[in-house]
CSV table of C-alpha atoms in Angstrom, one decimal:
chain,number,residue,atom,x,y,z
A,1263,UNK,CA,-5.7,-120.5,187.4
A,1264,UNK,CA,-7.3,-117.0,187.9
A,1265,UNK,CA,-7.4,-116.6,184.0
A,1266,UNK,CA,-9.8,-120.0,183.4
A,1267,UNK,CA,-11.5,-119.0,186.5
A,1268,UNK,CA,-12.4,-116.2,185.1
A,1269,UNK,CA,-12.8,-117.4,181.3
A,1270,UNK,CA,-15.5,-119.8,183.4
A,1271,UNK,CA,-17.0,-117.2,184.6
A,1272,UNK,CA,-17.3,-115.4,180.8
A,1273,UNK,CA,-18.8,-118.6,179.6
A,1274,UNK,CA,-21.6,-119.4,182.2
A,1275,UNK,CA,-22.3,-115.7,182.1
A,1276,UNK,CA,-23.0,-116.3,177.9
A,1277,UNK,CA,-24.7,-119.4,178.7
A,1278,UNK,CA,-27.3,-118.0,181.0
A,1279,UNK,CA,-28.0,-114.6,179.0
A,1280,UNK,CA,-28.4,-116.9,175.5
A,1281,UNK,CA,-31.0,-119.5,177.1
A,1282,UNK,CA,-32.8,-116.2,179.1
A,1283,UNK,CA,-33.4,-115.2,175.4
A,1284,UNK,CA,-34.2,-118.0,174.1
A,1285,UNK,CA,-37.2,-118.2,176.7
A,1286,UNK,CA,-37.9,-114.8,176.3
A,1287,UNK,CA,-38.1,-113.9,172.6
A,1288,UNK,CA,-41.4,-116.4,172.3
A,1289,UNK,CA,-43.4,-113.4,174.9
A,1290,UNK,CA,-44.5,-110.7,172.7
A,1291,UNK,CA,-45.0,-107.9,175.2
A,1292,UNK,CA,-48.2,-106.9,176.8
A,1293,UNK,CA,-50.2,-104.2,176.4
A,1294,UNK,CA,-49.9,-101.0,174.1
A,1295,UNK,CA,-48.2,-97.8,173.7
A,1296,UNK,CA,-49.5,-94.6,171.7
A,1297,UNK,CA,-52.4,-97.0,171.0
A,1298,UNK,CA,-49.7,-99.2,169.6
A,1299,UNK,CA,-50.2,-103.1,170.4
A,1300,UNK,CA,-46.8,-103.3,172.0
A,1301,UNK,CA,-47.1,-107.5,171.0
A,1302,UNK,CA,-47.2,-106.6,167.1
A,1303,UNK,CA,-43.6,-104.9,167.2
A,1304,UNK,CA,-42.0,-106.6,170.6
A,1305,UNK,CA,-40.8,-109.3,172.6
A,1306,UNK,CA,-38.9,-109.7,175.9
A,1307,UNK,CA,-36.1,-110.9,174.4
A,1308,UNK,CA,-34.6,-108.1,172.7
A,1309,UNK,CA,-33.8,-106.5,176.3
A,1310,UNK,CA,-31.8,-109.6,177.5
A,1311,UNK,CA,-29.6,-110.3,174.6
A,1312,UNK,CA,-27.8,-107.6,173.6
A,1313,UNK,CA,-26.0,-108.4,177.7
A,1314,UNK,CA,-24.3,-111.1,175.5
A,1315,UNK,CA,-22.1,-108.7,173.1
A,1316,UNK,CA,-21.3,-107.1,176.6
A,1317,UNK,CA,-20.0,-110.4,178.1
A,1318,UNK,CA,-17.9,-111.0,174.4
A,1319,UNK,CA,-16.5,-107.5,174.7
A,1320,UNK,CA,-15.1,-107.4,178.3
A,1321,UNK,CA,-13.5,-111.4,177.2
A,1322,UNK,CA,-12.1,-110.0,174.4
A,1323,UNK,CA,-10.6,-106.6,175.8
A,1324,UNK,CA,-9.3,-108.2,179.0
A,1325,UNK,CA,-7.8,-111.9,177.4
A,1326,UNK,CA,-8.0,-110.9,173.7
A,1327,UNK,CA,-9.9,-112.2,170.6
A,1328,UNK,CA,-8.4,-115.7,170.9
A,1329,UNK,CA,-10.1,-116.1,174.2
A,1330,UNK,CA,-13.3,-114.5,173.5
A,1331,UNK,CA,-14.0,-116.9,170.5
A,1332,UNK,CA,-13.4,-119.7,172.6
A,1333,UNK,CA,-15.6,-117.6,175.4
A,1334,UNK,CA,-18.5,-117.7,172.5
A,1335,UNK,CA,-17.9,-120.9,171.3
A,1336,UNK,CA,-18.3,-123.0,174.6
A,1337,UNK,CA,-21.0,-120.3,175.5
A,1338,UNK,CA,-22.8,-121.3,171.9
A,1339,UNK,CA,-22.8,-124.9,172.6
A,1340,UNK,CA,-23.9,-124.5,176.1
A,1341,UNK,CA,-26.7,-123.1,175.1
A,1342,UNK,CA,-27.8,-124.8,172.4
A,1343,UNK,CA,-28.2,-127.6,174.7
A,1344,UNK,CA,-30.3,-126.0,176.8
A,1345,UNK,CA,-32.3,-124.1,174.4
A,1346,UNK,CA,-33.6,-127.3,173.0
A,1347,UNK,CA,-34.5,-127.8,176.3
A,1348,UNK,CA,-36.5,-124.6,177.1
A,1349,UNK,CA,-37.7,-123.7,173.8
A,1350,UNK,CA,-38.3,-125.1,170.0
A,1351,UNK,CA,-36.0,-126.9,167.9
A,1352,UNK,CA,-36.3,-123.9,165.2
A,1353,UNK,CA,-35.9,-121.2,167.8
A,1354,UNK,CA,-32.9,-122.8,169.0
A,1355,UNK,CA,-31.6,-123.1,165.8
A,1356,UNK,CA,-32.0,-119.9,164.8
A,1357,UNK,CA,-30.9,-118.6,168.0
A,1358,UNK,CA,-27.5,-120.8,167.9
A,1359,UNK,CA,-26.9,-119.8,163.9
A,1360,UNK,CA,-27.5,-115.9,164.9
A,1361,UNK,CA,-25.7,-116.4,168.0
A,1362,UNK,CA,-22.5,-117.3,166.7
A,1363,UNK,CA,-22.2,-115.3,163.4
A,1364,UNK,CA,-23.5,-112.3,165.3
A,1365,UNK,CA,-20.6,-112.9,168.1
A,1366,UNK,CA,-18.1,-113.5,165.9
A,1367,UNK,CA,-18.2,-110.6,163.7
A,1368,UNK,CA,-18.2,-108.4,167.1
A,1369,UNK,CA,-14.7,-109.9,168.1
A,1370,UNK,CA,-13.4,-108.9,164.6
A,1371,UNK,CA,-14.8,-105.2,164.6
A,1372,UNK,CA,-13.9,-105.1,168.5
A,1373,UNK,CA,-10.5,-106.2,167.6
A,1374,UNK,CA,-9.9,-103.3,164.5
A,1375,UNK,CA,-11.1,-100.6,166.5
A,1376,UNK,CA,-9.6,-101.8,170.5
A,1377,UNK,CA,-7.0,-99.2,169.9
A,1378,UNK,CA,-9.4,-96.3,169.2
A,1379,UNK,CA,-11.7,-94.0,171.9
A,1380,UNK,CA,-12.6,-96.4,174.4
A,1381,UNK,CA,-16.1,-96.5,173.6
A,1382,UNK,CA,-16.3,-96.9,169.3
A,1383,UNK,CA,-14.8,-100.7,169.8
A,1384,UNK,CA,-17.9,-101.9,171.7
A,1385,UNK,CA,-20.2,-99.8,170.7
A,1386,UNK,CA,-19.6,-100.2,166.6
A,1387,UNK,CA,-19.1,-104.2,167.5
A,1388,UNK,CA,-22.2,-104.4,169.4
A,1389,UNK,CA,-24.1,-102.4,166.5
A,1390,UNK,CA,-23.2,-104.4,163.5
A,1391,UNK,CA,-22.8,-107.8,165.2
A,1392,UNK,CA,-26.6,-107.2,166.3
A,1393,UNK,CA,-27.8,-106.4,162.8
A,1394,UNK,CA,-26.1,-109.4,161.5
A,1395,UNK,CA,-28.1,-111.7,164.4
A,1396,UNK,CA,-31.0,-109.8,163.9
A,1397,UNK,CA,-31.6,-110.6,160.4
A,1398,UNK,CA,-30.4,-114.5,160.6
A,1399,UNK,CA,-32.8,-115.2,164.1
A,1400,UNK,CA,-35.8,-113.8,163.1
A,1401,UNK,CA,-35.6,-115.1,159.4
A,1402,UNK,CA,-34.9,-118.5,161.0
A,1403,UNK,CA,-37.1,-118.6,163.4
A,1404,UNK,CA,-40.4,-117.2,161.8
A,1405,UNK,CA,-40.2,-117.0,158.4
A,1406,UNK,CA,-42.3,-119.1,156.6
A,1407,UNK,CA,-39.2,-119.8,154.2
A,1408,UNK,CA,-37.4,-121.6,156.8
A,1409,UNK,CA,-40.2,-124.1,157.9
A,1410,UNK,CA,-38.1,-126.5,157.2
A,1411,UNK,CA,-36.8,-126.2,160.5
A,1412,UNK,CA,-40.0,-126.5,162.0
A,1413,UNK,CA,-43.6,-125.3,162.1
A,1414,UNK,CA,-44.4,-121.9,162.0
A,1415,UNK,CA,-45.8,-119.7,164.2
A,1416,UNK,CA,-49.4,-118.8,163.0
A,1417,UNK,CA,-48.9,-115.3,165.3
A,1418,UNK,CA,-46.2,-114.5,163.9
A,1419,UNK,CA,-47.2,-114.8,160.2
A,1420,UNK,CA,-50.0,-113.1,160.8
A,1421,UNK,CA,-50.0,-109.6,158.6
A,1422,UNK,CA,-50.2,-106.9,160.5
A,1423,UNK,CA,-49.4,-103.0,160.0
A,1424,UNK,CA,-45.6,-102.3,160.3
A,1425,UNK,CA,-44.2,-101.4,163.8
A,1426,UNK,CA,-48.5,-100.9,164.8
A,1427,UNK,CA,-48.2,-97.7,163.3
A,1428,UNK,CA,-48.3,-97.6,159.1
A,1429,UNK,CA,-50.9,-98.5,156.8
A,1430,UNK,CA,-48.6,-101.0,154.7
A,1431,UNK,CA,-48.8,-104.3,156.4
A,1432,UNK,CA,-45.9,-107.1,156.8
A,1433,UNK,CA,-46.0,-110.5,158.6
A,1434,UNK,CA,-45.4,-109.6,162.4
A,1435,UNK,CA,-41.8,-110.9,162.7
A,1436,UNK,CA,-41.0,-108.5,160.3
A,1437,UNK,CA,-42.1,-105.4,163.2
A,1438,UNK,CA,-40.3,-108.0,165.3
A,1439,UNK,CA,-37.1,-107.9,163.8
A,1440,UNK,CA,-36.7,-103.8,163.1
A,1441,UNK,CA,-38.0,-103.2,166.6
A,1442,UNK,CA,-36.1,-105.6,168.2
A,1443,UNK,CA,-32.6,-104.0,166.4
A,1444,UNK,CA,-34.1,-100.6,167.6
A,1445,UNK,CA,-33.9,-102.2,171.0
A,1446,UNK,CA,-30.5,-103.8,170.3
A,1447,UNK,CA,-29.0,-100.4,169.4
A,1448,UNK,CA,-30.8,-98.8,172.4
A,1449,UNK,CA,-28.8,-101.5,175.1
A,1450,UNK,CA,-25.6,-101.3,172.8
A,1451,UNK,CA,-25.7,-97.5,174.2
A,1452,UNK,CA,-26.6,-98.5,177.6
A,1453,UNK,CA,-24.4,-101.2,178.1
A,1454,UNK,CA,-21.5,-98.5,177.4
A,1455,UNK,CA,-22.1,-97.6,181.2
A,1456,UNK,CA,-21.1,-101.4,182.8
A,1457,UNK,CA,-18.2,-101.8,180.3
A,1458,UNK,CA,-16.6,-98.3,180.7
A,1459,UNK,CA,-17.6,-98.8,184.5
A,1460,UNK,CA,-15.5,-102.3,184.5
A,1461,UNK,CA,-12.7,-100.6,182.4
A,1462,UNK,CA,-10.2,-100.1,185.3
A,1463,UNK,CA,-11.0,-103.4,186.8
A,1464,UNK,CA,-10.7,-105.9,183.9
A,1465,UNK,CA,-7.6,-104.1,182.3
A,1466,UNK,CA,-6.3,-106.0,179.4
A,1467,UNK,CA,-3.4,-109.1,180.3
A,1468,UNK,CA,-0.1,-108.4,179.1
A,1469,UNK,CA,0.9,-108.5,175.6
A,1470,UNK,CA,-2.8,-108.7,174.8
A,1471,UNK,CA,-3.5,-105.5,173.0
A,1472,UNK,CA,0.1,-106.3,170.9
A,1473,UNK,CA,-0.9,-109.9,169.9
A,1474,UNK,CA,-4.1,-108.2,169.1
A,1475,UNK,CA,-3.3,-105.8,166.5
């Protein structure tokens, strides 16, 4: 009873940080930076998701990879309920598509490196799981290639010079996307802090780490 009260907890956890992004990825940031327009480069959503691979990683050290698949299944179609809810059809695509792929290739890498340093297995998962739902959201979601998911976003089309700062110009999702994984890799480091900080308490069930490997 304590286990699926705790697997609930995983999944409502992934549901709420999934739809916070999903709202949050459409508000470039305000402002600028270095004289930087801070709204060609950003949104608010790259400093809410990458609390998702955190959620994936405690499930999967504490109840194993088994689990945590399950945890990011039911977490993925929680939220892509809700995200057609509270944001467009093509975002919630895109954010259900990257979502899952990135998740899932996070448990695998987690799983091959749990019985390394403590840190490399969600720090290396995080990493390459983010590049992976990097690419496939923001492709998805804005570029003009996919409009057959639905309309595109003239702002984010728009050219504009790459990251604010070069003379070549790219469509602004691109600045998006490489800022936004520059972000991703940022948190994966910070989030390092909660999970090493929750390492004693969430110790892995027995037999875990053996079914694991």
């Amino acid at each position: 009873m304590q286990a699926n009260r705790i697997t609930l907890t995983y999944v409502l956890l992934m549901t709420l940080v999934v739809v916070a992004s999903n709202v949050l990825v459409q508000y470039p940031l305000p402002g600028t930076l270095f004289g930087v327009s801070l709204g060609d480069i950003l949104t608010f959503g790259a400093f809410s998701y990458p609390v998702a691979f955190l959620v994936t990683d405690l499930t999967n050290r504490q109840f194993g990879p088994k689990i945590a698949r399950r945890v990011v299944i039911a977490g993925f179609a929680v939220a892509v309920l809700f995200s057609f809810a509270v944001a467009t059809p093509r975002i919630a695509i895109a954010s259900g598509s990257a979502f899952l792929l990135g998740q899932l290739l996070d448990i695998s890498v987690f799983n091959r490196l749990r019985r390394q340093s403590w840190w490399r297995a969600p720090l290396v998962g995080s990493l390459i799981g983010s590049a992976l739902d990097t690419i496939i959201f923001f492709s998805v979601a804005f570029s003009p290639v996919f409009s057959v998911f639905g309309p595109n976003d003239a702002f984010a089309i728009e050219n504009a010079p790459v990251l604010g700062l070069f003379a070549a110009e790219a469509q602004r999702w691109v600045s998006w996307a490489i800022t936004d994984f520059g972000v991703k890799m940022l948190m994966g480091l910070v989030m390092l802090l909660p999970y090493g900080a929750l390492m004693s308490t969430l110790k892995p069930m027995p037999g875990v780490e053996k079914a694991a490997a």
